[in-house]
Amino acid sequence: MAQDLIRPWSDEYTDYLRDESRRVGTADFIAFPATEAEVIEVINEARARGVAITTQGARTGLVAGAVPYGGLVLNLSRMNKIGEIGNDDSGHSLTVQPGATLADIRKVVEAQGLFFPPDPTETSCSIGGMAAANASGALTFSYGSTRNWVQSLRMALSDGSMLSLARGESHASGRSFSLATEDGRVISGQLPSYTQPNVKSAAGYFVADDMDMLALFIGMEGTLGVVTEIELRLIPKPKAINGLTIFLPSEEAALKFVRFARGIASRPVAIEYFNHDALNLLRGMKSDNPAFVEIPVLKPHYHTAVYIEFHGDSDEALEEAVMQVMDAIMEIGGSDEDTWYAVNSRELEPLKAFRHATPEAVNLLIDERKRSNPDLTKLGTDMSVPDDSLEAAMDMYNAGLKENGLESVIFGHIGNNHVHVNILPRDMEEYERGKSLYLSWAKRVVEMGGSVSAEHGIGKLKAPFLKMMYNDEDIEQMRELKMLFDPDGRLNPGNLF
Ligand SMILES: Cc1cc2nc3c(=O)[nH]c(=O)nc-3n(C[C@H](O)[C@H](O)[C@H](O)COP(=O)(O)OP(=O)(O)OC[C@H]3O[C@@H](n4cnc5c(N)ncnc54)[C@H](O)[C@@H]3O)c2cc1C
């Protein structure tokens, strides 16, 4: 009975009012369905009661997408079954419920010598959240985002009907599309007419001429339906993985190295960046907080770091690329002594801990500052620019931060010209100054042909930025598309629009 599934709100659910954006919402009911049938029951009951639904995975999102604006929280964490790995002519696949975490999926997949590449750093996230946000990460440089790795999905719509989509089965004709739900209802209409920038982007609905319609629903931020099942594409685990964390004497040297690394014939799978302030923040955390003990010692002269990873069939096959990297490092001012080199998963662990520790350290610092200033949050950018604008974007960030006297760290997926500038305000006056600076950057990034959100999505936090990237007509077309699938605007109100 749906009435039994839907619980009235009480204080024991307070955690479900927030996600990793640290934004706090409100709600009147909560449900924890364990099956697709229960999801449909809950949706139908919410419709009967006339309440909005906010879908939640693991609430690791950074843009308040899973933060409820009243109504019912549909939390899918109990819907976490992982099926058996299948193998047919098209390769290996795995069907999972949306609440399964990336960490649990990886365990199952890796035990069979297989690999699921999307890696949004925070492995406690759910696969439903990854699909809804089209999550990406360091390995996106070579393997692409979650969209590339979903073979099919099942989705409950706001009228309780089910839509099932498999790769290659339904294509748009130009920008027109027609899809049938399992109970035979036909949903047809037009995709928005805008062209997306030619950069890594998770801003607004993904649309293209003649597109595979499956792609629209990966990255829709829960605004079109509730994903109830996902089939993932798997590939054999690379036989050899080499990772190098390279410490260089300046930011200039690091950017020079990034340009070089992109051109290596054996293409790296990841190129990540950590500026001087990020290294200093980690140094501080390592000495003060036992949770950061796993991070290797950062010597005082380490200025800026670049992490680069290679995948291949054998260490020998990667040797040439690693040698090229070492030669380039020497020329640019680094040394083998100032390079951490890992050739297997165990040796890679501390390097990965280092990468994950940076956003964690930022969150801890802000939580500390929030004690005296509860309204304070970090201001975290997530913007990408075209290849030829990388240096201009970095100059713009550094100059703005210096002029405004703001504390910050810069880190992230520099291979995709996509870094996260995290402004760390000490008080509300700095917060306001940082916000204006962020808005001015976003305007400039759009002018450069970049995206206001490369991977975290728009959610509720970044809705004002969407309006910088798309004009009123584009946004109206997005809204019209949502109305075709969710005519009452019941799903995830506040996300995107
Ligand atoms: C330390 C840290 C590092 C991170 N690094 C990265 C990174 O490198 N790359 C990156 O892309 N992200 C990163 N993230 C953000 C986050 O982990 C990802 O966006 C992740 O995919 C969110 O998954 P989730 O299960 O937590 O989703 P939630 O936060 O619960 O939800 C995210 C969005 O998806 C919707 N949603 C969730 N499940 C479903 C479903 N089944 N059906 C429909 N809609 C649904 C929600 O309504 C919401 O809009 C990071 C987060 C943290 C805390």
Coordinates of C-alpha atoms and ligand atoms in Angstrom, one line a residue:
M1 CA 0.0 0.0 0.0
A2 CA 1.4 3.4 -1.0
Q3 CA 0.1 4.9 2.2
D4 CA 2.4 2.6 4.1
L5 CA 5.4 3.6 1.9
I6 CA 4.9 7.3 2.4
R7 CA 5.9 8.5 5.8
P8 CA 5.0 11.9 7.2
W9 CA 8.0 14.1 7.9
S10 CA 9.8 13.9 11.2
D11 CA 13.1 15.1 12.7
E12 CA 14.7 11.7 12.2
Y13 CA 14.9 12.5 8.5
T14 CA 16.6 15.8 8.8
D15 CA 19.7 14.5 6.9
Y16 CA 17.5 14.0 3.8
L17 CA 16.9 17.7 3.6
R18 CA 20.4 18.3 2.2
D19 CA 23.1 17.1 -0.1
E20 CA 26.8 17.9 -0.5
S21 CA 26.0 21.5 -1.7
R22 CA 25.2 22.1 2.1
R23 CA 21.9 23.7 0.9
V24 CA 19.0 22.7 3.3
G25 CA 15.4 22.3 2.0
T26 CA 12.0 21.4 3.4
A27 CA 9.7 18.4 2.9
D28 CA 6.4 17.0 4.1
F29 CA 6.8 13.3 3.4
I30 CA 9.5 10.8 2.6
A31 CA 9.5 7.3 1.0
F32 CA 12.2 4.6 0.6
P33 CA 10.9 2.3 -2.1
A34 CA 12.8 -1.0 -2.7
T35 CA 11.3 -2.0 -6.1
E36 CA 10.1 -0.4 -9.3
A37 CA 6.5 -1.3 -8.5
E38 CA 6.9 0.6 -5.2
V39 CA 8.3 3.7 -7.0
I40 CA 5.2 3.7 -9.3
E41 CA 2.9 3.4 -6.2
V42 CA 4.6 6.3 -4.5
I43 CA 4.4 8.5 -7.7
N44 CA 0.7 7.7 -8.1
E45 CA 0.0 8.5 -4.5
A46 CA 2.0 11.8 -4.7
R47 CA -0.1 12.7 -7.7
A48 CA -3.3 11.9 -5.9
R49 CA -2.2 14.1 -3.0
G50 CA -1.0 16.8 -5.4
V51 CA 2.5 17.0 -3.9
A52 CA 5.9 17.5 -5.6
I53 CA 8.5 14.8 -5.7
T54 CA 12.3 15.2 -5.2
T55 CA 14.3 12.2 -6.2
Q56 CA 17.4 11.3 -4.2
G57 CA 20.2 8.9 -4.8
A58 CA 23.1 9.2 -2.3
R59 CA 22.9 13.0 -2.0
T60 CA 26.6 13.6 -2.9
G61 CA 25.5 16.1 -5.6
L62 CA 27.1 19.6 -5.3
V63 CA 24.3 21.7 -6.9
A64 CA 21.4 21.0 -4.5
G65 CA 19.6 18.8 -7.2
A66 CA 18.5 16.4 -4.5
V67 CA 17.5 19.1 -1.9
P68 CA 13.7 19.1 -1.7
Y69 CA 11.6 22.3 -2.1
G70 CA 8.6 20.9 -0.1
G71 CA 6.4 17.9 -0.9
L72 CA 7.8 14.3 -1.0
V73 CA 11.4 13.0 -0.9
L74 CA 11.7 9.9 -3.0
N75 CA 14.9 8.3 -1.6
L76 CA 16.2 5.4 -3.7
S77 CA 19.0 4.3 -1.4
R78 CA 17.2 1.0 -0.6
M79 CA 16.8 0.2 -4.3
N80 CA 20.4 -1.0 -4.5
K81 CA 20.4 -4.5 -6.1
I82 CA 23.2 -5.4 -8.5
G83 CA 22.4 -8.1 -11.0
E84 CA 24.6 -10.7 -12.7
I85 CA 27.2 -9.7 -15.3
G86 CA 26.0 -10.5 -18.8
N87 CA 28.1 -11.3 -21.8
D88 CA 26.9 -11.4 -25.4
D89 CA 28.0 -10.3 -28.9
S90 CA 28.0 -6.7 -27.9
G91 CA 30.3 -7.3 -24.8
H92 CA 29.8 -7.3 -21.1
S93 CA 27.0 -5.5 -19.3
L94 CA 25.5 -5.2 -15.8
T95 CA 21.9 -4.3 -14.8
V96 CA 21.6 -2.4 -11.6
Q97 CA 18.9 -0.7 -9.5
P98 CA 19.5 3.1 -9.2
G99 CA 20.4 3.2 -5.5
A100 CA 23.5 0.9 -6.0
T101 CA 26.6 2.8 -5.1
L102 CA 29.5 3.2 -7.5
A103 CA 31.8 1.7 -4.9
D104 CA 29.6 -1.5 -4.7
I105 CA 29.3 -1.7 -8.5
R106 CA 33.1 -1.4 -8.8
K107 CA 33.6 -4.3 -6.4
V108 CA 31.4 -6.6 -8.4
V109 CA 32.8 -5.5 -11.8
E110 CA 36.5 -5.6 -10.8
A111 CA 36.1 -9.1 -9.2
Q112 CA 35.4 -10.3 -12.7
G113 CA 38.4 -8.5 -14.3
L114 CA 36.1 -5.9 -15.8
F115 CA 36.0 -2.1 -15.7
F116 CA 33.3 0.6 -15.5
P117 CA 35.2 3.9 -16.3
P118 CA 33.0 6.8 -15.1
D119 CA 34.7 8.1 -11.8
P120 CA 33.1 11.1 -10.2
T121 CA 35.7 11.0 -7.3
E122 CA 33.0 10.4 -4.6
T123 CA 32.5 6.7 -4.9
S124 CA 29.6 6.7 -2.4
C125 CA 27.4 8.2 -5.1
S126 CA 24.6 6.1 -6.6
I127 CA 24.4 5.0 -10.2
G128 CA 21.0 6.6 -10.5
G129 CA 22.5 9.9 -9.4
M130 CA 25.4 9.4 -11.9
A131 CA 23.0 8.8 -14.7
A132 CA 20.7 11.7 -13.8
A133 CA 23.6 14.0 -13.5
N134 CA 25.7 12.5 -16.4
A135 CA 28.6 12.4 -13.9
S136 CA 32.1 12.5 -15.1
G137 CA 35.5 12.7 -13.6
A138 CA 39.3 12.4 -14.2
L139 CA 38.9 9.5 -16.6
T140 CA 36.4 11.4 -18.7
F141 CA 39.4 12.8 -20.6
S142 CA 39.6 9.5 -22.5
Y143 CA 36.5 7.4 -21.7
G144 CA 33.8 10.1 -21.8
S145 CA 31.1 10.7 -19.2
T146 CA 28.4 8.3 -17.8
R147 CA 26.3 8.9 -20.9
N148 CA 28.8 6.8 -22.9
W149 CA 28.5 3.8 -20.5
V150 CA 24.7 3.4 -20.2
Q151 CA 23.2 0.9 -22.5
S152 CA 19.6 1.1 -21.5
L153 CA 17.4 2.5 -18.8
R154 CA 13.9 2.2 -17.3
M155 CA 12.2 5.3 -16.1
A156 CA 9.0 6.0 -14.2
L157 CA 7.2 9.2 -15.5
S158 CA 5.1 11.5 -13.3
D159 CA 1.8 9.8 -14.4
G160 CA 3.1 6.5 -13.2
S161 CA 3.8 5.1 -16.7
M162 CA 7.1 3.4 -17.6
L163 CA 9.5 4.4 -20.4
S164 CA 12.1 1.9 -21.4
L165 CA 15.0 3.0 -23.7
A166 CA 17.9 1.1 -25.1
R167 CA 20.8 2.4 -27.0
G168 CA 20.2 2.4 -30.8
E169 CA 16.5 1.8 -30.5
S170 CA 14.9 5.2 -30.8
H171 CA 16.4 8.2 -32.7
A172 CA 15.1 11.7 -33.2
S173 CA 14.4 12.8 -36.7
G174 CA 16.2 16.1 -36.8
R175 CA 14.9 17.6 -33.6
S176 CA 11.5 15.8 -33.7
F177 CA 10.9 12.7 -31.6
S178 CA 8.3 10.2 -30.7
L179 CA 8.5 7.7 -27.8
A180 CA 6.0 5.2 -26.5
T181 CA 5.5 4.3 -22.9
E182 CA 5.0 0.6 -21.9
D183 CA 1.2 1.2 -21.6
G184 CA 1.1 2.5 -25.2
R185 CA 0.9 6.3 -24.6
V186 CA 2.9 8.1 -27.3
I187 CA 4.9 11.2 -26.3
S188 CA 6.0 13.2 -29.3
G189 CA 7.4 16.7 -29.7
Q190 CA 10.4 18.8 -30.5
L191 CA 13.8 18.9 -28.9
P192 CA 15.2 22.4 -28.2
S193 CA 16.9 23.9 -31.2
Y194 CA 20.0 25.2 -29.5
T195 CA 23.5 24.0 -30.3
Q196 CA 25.6 23.0 -27.3
P197 CA 29.2 24.4 -26.9
N198 CA 31.9 22.1 -28.2
V199 CA 33.3 21.6 -24.7
K200 CA 32.6 19.2 -21.8
S201 CA 29.2 20.3 -20.6
A202 CA 26.4 19.2 -18.2
A203 CA 24.4 22.5 -18.5
G204 CA 20.8 22.0 -19.7
Y205 CA 19.3 19.1 -21.6
F206 CA 21.6 17.3 -24.0
V207 CA 20.2 17.5 -27.5
A208 CA 21.5 17.0 -31.0
D209 CA 20.0 16.4 -34.5
D210 CA 19.0 12.8 -35.1
M211 CA 20.2 11.9 -31.5
D212 CA 19.8 8.6 -29.8
M213 CA 16.9 9.4 -27.5
L214 CA 18.5 7.4 -24.6
A215 CA 21.1 10.3 -24.4
L216 CA 18.5 12.9 -23.5
F217 CA 17.6 11.1 -20.2
I218 CA 21.2 10.9 -19.1
G219 CA 21.9 14.3 -17.5
M220 CA 18.2 15.3 -17.2
E221 CA 18.8 15.9 -13.4
G222 CA 15.6 14.0 -12.4
T223 CA 13.4 16.6 -14.2
L224 CA 11.9 14.2 -16.7
G225 CA 11.4 11.0 -14.7
V226 CA 12.7 8.6 -12.0
V227 CA 15.3 6.2 -13.2
T228 CA 14.4 2.7 -11.9
E229 CA 16.9 0.4 -13.6
I230 CA 20.1 0.9 -15.6
E231 CA 22.1 -1.4 -17.8
L232 CA 25.8 -0.5 -17.8
R233 CA 28.4 -1.3 -20.5
L234 CA 31.6 -2.8 -19.2
I235 CA 35.0 -3.4 -20.7
P236 CA 38.0 -5.5 -19.7
K237 CA 40.0 -4.0 -17.0
P238 CA 43.2 -2.4 -18.4
K239 CA 46.1 -4.8 -17.8
A240 CA 48.5 -2.1 -17.0
I241 CA 47.7 1.2 -15.2
N242 CA 50.5 3.8 -14.6
G243 CA 49.9 7.0 -12.7
L244 CA 52.3 9.8 -12.1
T245 CA 51.8 12.8 -9.8
I246 CA 54.3 15.4 -10.9
F247 CA 55.3 18.3 -8.8
L248 CA 56.4 21.3 -10.7
P249 CA 58.0 24.6 -9.6
S250 CA 55.3 27.0 -11.0
E251 CA 51.8 27.1 -12.4
E252 CA 53.3 28.2 -15.7
A253 CA 55.4 25.0 -15.8
A254 CA 52.3 22.9 -15.0
L255 CA 50.3 24.4 -17.8
K256 CA 53.2 23.9 -20.2
F257 CA 53.3 20.2 -19.1
V258 CA 49.5 19.9 -19.7
R259 CA 49.9 21.1 -23.3
F260 CA 52.7 18.6 -23.8
A261 CA 50.7 15.7 -22.1
R262 CA 47.8 16.2 -24.5
G263 CA 50.0 15.6 -27.4
I264 CA 51.5 12.3 -26.3
A265 CA 50.8 9.6 -28.9
S266 CA 49.7 7.0 -26.3
R267 CA 46.9 9.3 -25.1
P268 CA 46.7 9.7 -21.3
V269 CA 43.4 8.7 -19.8
A270 CA 43.5 11.5 -17.2
I271 CA 45.2 14.8 -16.7
E272 CA 44.4 16.5 -13.4
Y273 CA 45.6 19.7 -11.7
F274 CA 46.2 21.0 -8.2
N275 CA 47.4 24.5 -7.7
H276 CA 49.7 25.8 -5.0
D277 CA 46.9 26.8 -2.6
A278 CA 45.3 23.3 -3.0
L279 CA 48.7 21.7 -2.0
N280 CA 48.9 24.1 1.0
L281 CA 45.4 23.3 2.2
L282 CA 46.3 19.5 2.0
R283 CA 49.6 20.2 3.9
G284 CA 47.5 21.9 6.7
M285 CA 44.9 19.1 6.8
K286 CA 47.5 16.4 6.9
S287 CA 49.2 17.9 10.0
D288 CA 46.0 18.7 11.8
N289 CA 43.5 16.0 10.9
P290 CA 44.0 12.2 11.3
A291 CA 41.5 11.6 8.5
F292 CA 44.1 12.8 6.0
V293 CA 47.0 10.5 7.2
E294 CA 46.9 8.5 4.0
I295 CA 48.1 11.4 1.9
P296 CA 51.8 11.1 1.2
V297 CA 54.1 13.9 2.5
L298 CA 54.1 17.0 0.4
K299 CA 57.6 18.4 0.5
P300 CA 57.9 22.2 1.1
H301 CA 59.2 23.0 -2.4
Y302 CA 56.3 21.3 -4.2
H303 CA 54.5 24.2 -5.9
T304 CA 51.9 22.9 -8.4
A305 CA 50.9 19.3 -9.2
V306 CA 49.7 17.5 -12.3
Y307 CA 48.4 13.9 -12.2
I308 CA 48.6 11.9 -15.3
E309 CA 47.4 8.3 -15.9
F310 CA 47.9 5.8 -18.7
H311 CA 46.1 2.6 -19.4
G312 CA 47.5 -0.2 -21.7
D313 CA 48.0 -3.8 -22.3
S314 CA 51.3 -4.1 -20.4
D315 CA 53.8 -1.9 -18.5
E316 CA 56.1 -2.3 -21.5
A317 CA 53.5 -0.8 -23.8
L318 CA 53.3 2.2 -21.5
E319 CA 57.1 2.5 -21.1
E320 CA 57.5 4.8 -24.1
A321 CA 54.9 7.3 -22.9
V322 CA 56.3 7.3 -19.3
M323 CA 59.8 8.0 -20.7
Q324 CA 58.4 10.9 -22.8
V325 CA 56.7 12.3 -19.7
M326 CA 60.0 12.0 -17.6
D327 CA 62.0 13.8 -20.4
A328 CA 59.4 16.6 -20.6
I329 CA 59.4 17.0 -16.8
M330 CA 63.1 17.5 -16.7
E331 CA 62.9 20.1 -19.4
I332 CA 60.1 22.0 -17.7
G333 CA 61.8 22.1 -14.3
G334 CA 60.6 19.0 -12.4
S335 CA 62.6 15.9 -11.5
D336 CA 62.1 12.2 -11.0
E337 CA 62.6 12.8 -7.3
D338 CA 59.6 15.1 -7.2
T339 CA 57.4 12.7 -9.1
W340 CA 55.3 9.9 -7.5
Y341 CA 55.1 7.0 -9.8
A342 CA 52.6 4.1 -9.4
V343 CA 52.4 1.0 -11.5
N344 CA 49.6 -1.0 -9.9
S345 CA 46.3 -0.5 -8.1
R346 CA 47.8 -0.7 -4.6
E347 CA 50.5 1.9 -5.4
L348 CA 47.8 4.1 -7.0
E349 CA 45.7 4.2 -3.8
P350 CA 47.7 7.1 -2.1
L351 CA 47.6 9.0 -5.3
K352 CA 43.8 8.6 -5.5
A353 CA 43.5 9.5 -1.8
F354 CA 45.3 12.7 -2.6
R355 CA 42.9 13.6 -5.4
H356 CA 39.8 12.8 -3.3
A357 CA 41.2 14.7 -0.3
T358 CA 41.2 18.1 -2.0
P359 CA 37.4 18.6 -2.3
E360 CA 37.0 16.9 1.1
A361 CA 39.5 19.3 2.7
V362 CA 37.6 22.3 1.2
N363 CA 34.3 21.0 2.7
L364 CA 35.8 20.5 6.1
L365 CA 37.3 24.0 6.1
I366 CA 33.9 25.5 5.1
D367 CA 32.0 23.5 7.7
E368 CA 34.4 24.9 10.3
R369 CA 33.8 28.5 9.1
K370 CA 30.0 27.9 9.0
R371 CA 30.0 27.4 12.8
S372 CA 30.4 31.1 13.3
N373 CA 28.7 32.1 10.0
P374 CA 25.9 29.6 9.3
D375 CA 25.0 31.2 5.9
L376 CA 28.5 30.8 4.5
T377 CA 29.2 28.3 1.8
K378 CA 32.1 27.7 -0.6
L379 CA 31.7 29.1 -4.1
G380 CA 32.8 26.2 -6.3
T381 CA 33.0 26.8 -10.1
D382 CA 32.6 23.9 -12.5
M383 CA 33.3 25.6 -15.9
S384 CA 35.0 24.4 -19.0
V385 CA 36.5 26.4 -21.9
P386 CA 37.7 25.5 -25.4
D387 CA 41.3 24.2 -25.7
D388 CA 42.7 27.5 -26.9
S389 CA 41.2 29.5 -24.0
L390 CA 42.8 27.5 -21.1
E391 CA 45.6 29.9 -20.3
A392 CA 43.3 32.9 -20.7
A393 CA 40.8 31.3 -18.3
M394 CA 43.5 30.5 -15.7
D395 CA 44.8 34.1 -15.9
M396 CA 41.3 35.4 -15.4
Y397 CA 40.8 33.3 -12.3
N398 CA 44.1 34.2 -10.8
A399 CA 43.8 37.9 -11.5
G400 CA 40.2 38.1 -10.1
L401 CA 41.2 36.2 -6.9
K402 CA 44.2 38.4 -6.3
E403 CA 42.3 41.7 -7.0
N404 CA 39.6 40.7 -4.6
G405 CA 41.9 39.3 -1.9
L406 CA 40.0 36.0 -1.7
E407 CA 41.2 32.7 -0.3
S408 CA 40.8 29.8 -2.8
V409 CA 42.0 26.6 -4.2
I410 CA 42.0 25.5 -7.9
F411 CA 42.0 21.9 -8.8
G412 CA 40.4 19.5 -11.3
H413 CA 40.1 18.1 -14.7
I414 CA 42.5 20.3 -16.6
G415 CA 42.8 17.7 -19.5
N416 CA 39.3 18.8 -20.4
N417 CA 40.1 22.5 -19.7
H418 CA 37.8 22.2 -16.7
V419 CA 39.1 23.2 -13.3
H420 CA 37.2 23.8 -10.1
V421 CA 38.0 27.2 -8.6
N422 CA 36.8 26.9 -5.0
I423 CA 36.5 30.4 -3.4
L424 CA 36.7 30.0 0.4
P425 CA 35.1 33.1 2.0
R426 CA 35.9 33.9 5.6
D427 CA 32.8 36.1 6.1
M428 CA 29.6 37.1 4.3
E429 CA 31.2 40.2 2.9
E430 CA 33.8 38.0 1.1
Y431 CA 31.1 35.6 0.1
E432 CA 29.2 38.4 -1.7
R433 CA 32.4 39.6 -3.3
G434 CA 33.2 36.1 -4.4
K435 CA 29.7 35.6 -5.8
S436 CA 30.0 38.7 -8.0
L437 CA 33.4 37.6 -9.2
Y438 CA 32.0 34.1 -10.1
L439 CA 29.2 35.7 -12.1
S440 CA 31.7 37.8 -14.0
W441 CA 33.8 34.7 -14.8
A442 CA 30.7 32.8 -16.0
K443 CA 29.9 35.6 -18.4
R444 CA 33.4 35.6 -19.8
V445 CA 33.5 31.8 -20.0
V446 CA 30.3 31.8 -22.1
E447 CA 31.9 34.5 -24.4
M448 CA 34.9 32.2 -24.8
G449 CA 32.5 29.4 -26.0
G450 CA 32.7 27.4 -22.7
S451 CA 30.1 25.9 -20.4
V452 CA 28.9 27.2 -17.0
S453 CA 28.7 23.6 -15.8
A454 CA 31.0 20.9 -17.2
E455 CA 30.0 18.1 -14.9
H456 CA 28.0 18.8 -11.7
G457 CA 24.9 20.0 -13.5
I458 CA 22.7 23.0 -12.8
G459 CA 20.5 21.7 -10.0
K460 CA 19.0 24.5 -8.0
L461 CA 22.3 26.3 -7.1
K462 CA 23.3 27.1 -10.7
A463 CA 20.0 27.9 -12.3
P464 CA 21.0 31.6 -12.7
F465 CA 24.1 30.5 -14.7
L466 CA 21.9 28.5 -17.2
K467 CA 20.4 31.9 -18.2
M468 CA 23.8 33.2 -19.1
M469 CA 24.5 30.3 -21.5
Y470 CA 21.1 30.0 -23.1
N471 CA 18.6 32.7 -24.2
D472 CA 15.0 33.0 -23.1
E473 CA 13.7 31.1 -26.1
D474 CA 16.2 28.2 -25.4
I475 CA 15.1 28.0 -21.8
E476 CA 11.4 28.1 -22.8
Q477 CA 12.1 25.2 -25.2
M478 CA 13.7 23.2 -22.4
R479 CA 10.7 23.9 -20.2
E480 CA 8.3 22.8 -23.0
L481 CA 10.3 19.5 -23.3
K482 CA 9.9 18.9 -19.6
M483 CA 6.2 19.5 -19.8
L484 CA 5.8 16.8 -22.4
F485 CA 7.1 14.2 -19.8
D486 CA 6.0 15.9 -16.6
P487 CA 3.0 18.1 -17.4
D488 CA 2.3 19.1 -13.8
G489 CA 5.9 20.0 -13.1
R490 CA 5.8 17.5 -10.2
L491 CA 9.4 16.1 -10.6
N492 CA 12.3 17.9 -9.0
P493 CA 10.8 21.4 -8.9
G494 CA 13.5 24.1 -8.8
N495 CA 16.1 22.0 -10.8
L496 CA 17.3 23.7 -14.0
F497 CA 14.5 26.4 -14.1
Ligands
LIG1 C1 34.0 15.0 -2.8 C2 33.2 15.0 -4.0 C3 33.7 15.0 -5.3 C4 32.9 15.0 -6.4 N1 33.5 14.9 -7.7 C5 32.8 14.8 -8.8 C6 33.4 14.7 -10.1 O1 34.6 14.6 -10.2 N2 32.6 14.6 -11.1 C7 31.2 14.7 -11.0 O2 30.5 14.5 -12.1 N3 30.6 14.8 -9.9 C8 31.4 14.9 -8.7 N4 30.7 15.0 -7.5 C9 29.3 15.2 -7.5 C10 28.5 13.9 -7.3 O3 29.2 12.9 -6.6 C11 27.9 13.3 -8.6 O4 27.2 14.3 -9.2 C12 27.0 12.1 -8.4 O5 26.7 11.6 -9.7 C13 25.7 12.3 -7.7 O6 25.2 11.0 -7.4 P1 24.2 10.9 -6.1 O7 23.7 9.5 -6.1 O8 24.8 11.4 -4.9 O9 23.0 11.8 -6.6 P2 22.2 12.8 -5.7 O10 23.0 13.9 -5.2 O11 21.3 12.1 -4.8 O12 21.3 13.4 -6.9 C14 21.8 14.1 -8.0 C15 20.7 14.5 -9.0 O13 20.2 13.3 -9.6 C16 18.8 13.2 -9.4 N5 18.6 11.7 -9.2 C17 19.3 10.9 -8.3 N6 18.9 9.6 -8.5 C18 18.0 9.7 -9.5 C19 17.2 8.7 -10.2 N7 17.3 7.4 -9.9 N8 16.3 9.1 -11.1 C20 16.2 10.4 -11.5 N9 16.9 11.4 -10.9 C21 17.8 11.0 -9.9 C22 18.6 14.0 -8.1 O14 17.2 14.4 -8.1 C23 19.5 15.2 -8.3 O15 19.0 16.1 -9.2 C24 31.5 15.0 -6.3 C25 30.9 15.1 -5.1 C26 31.7 15.1 -3.9 C27 31.1 15.2 -2.6

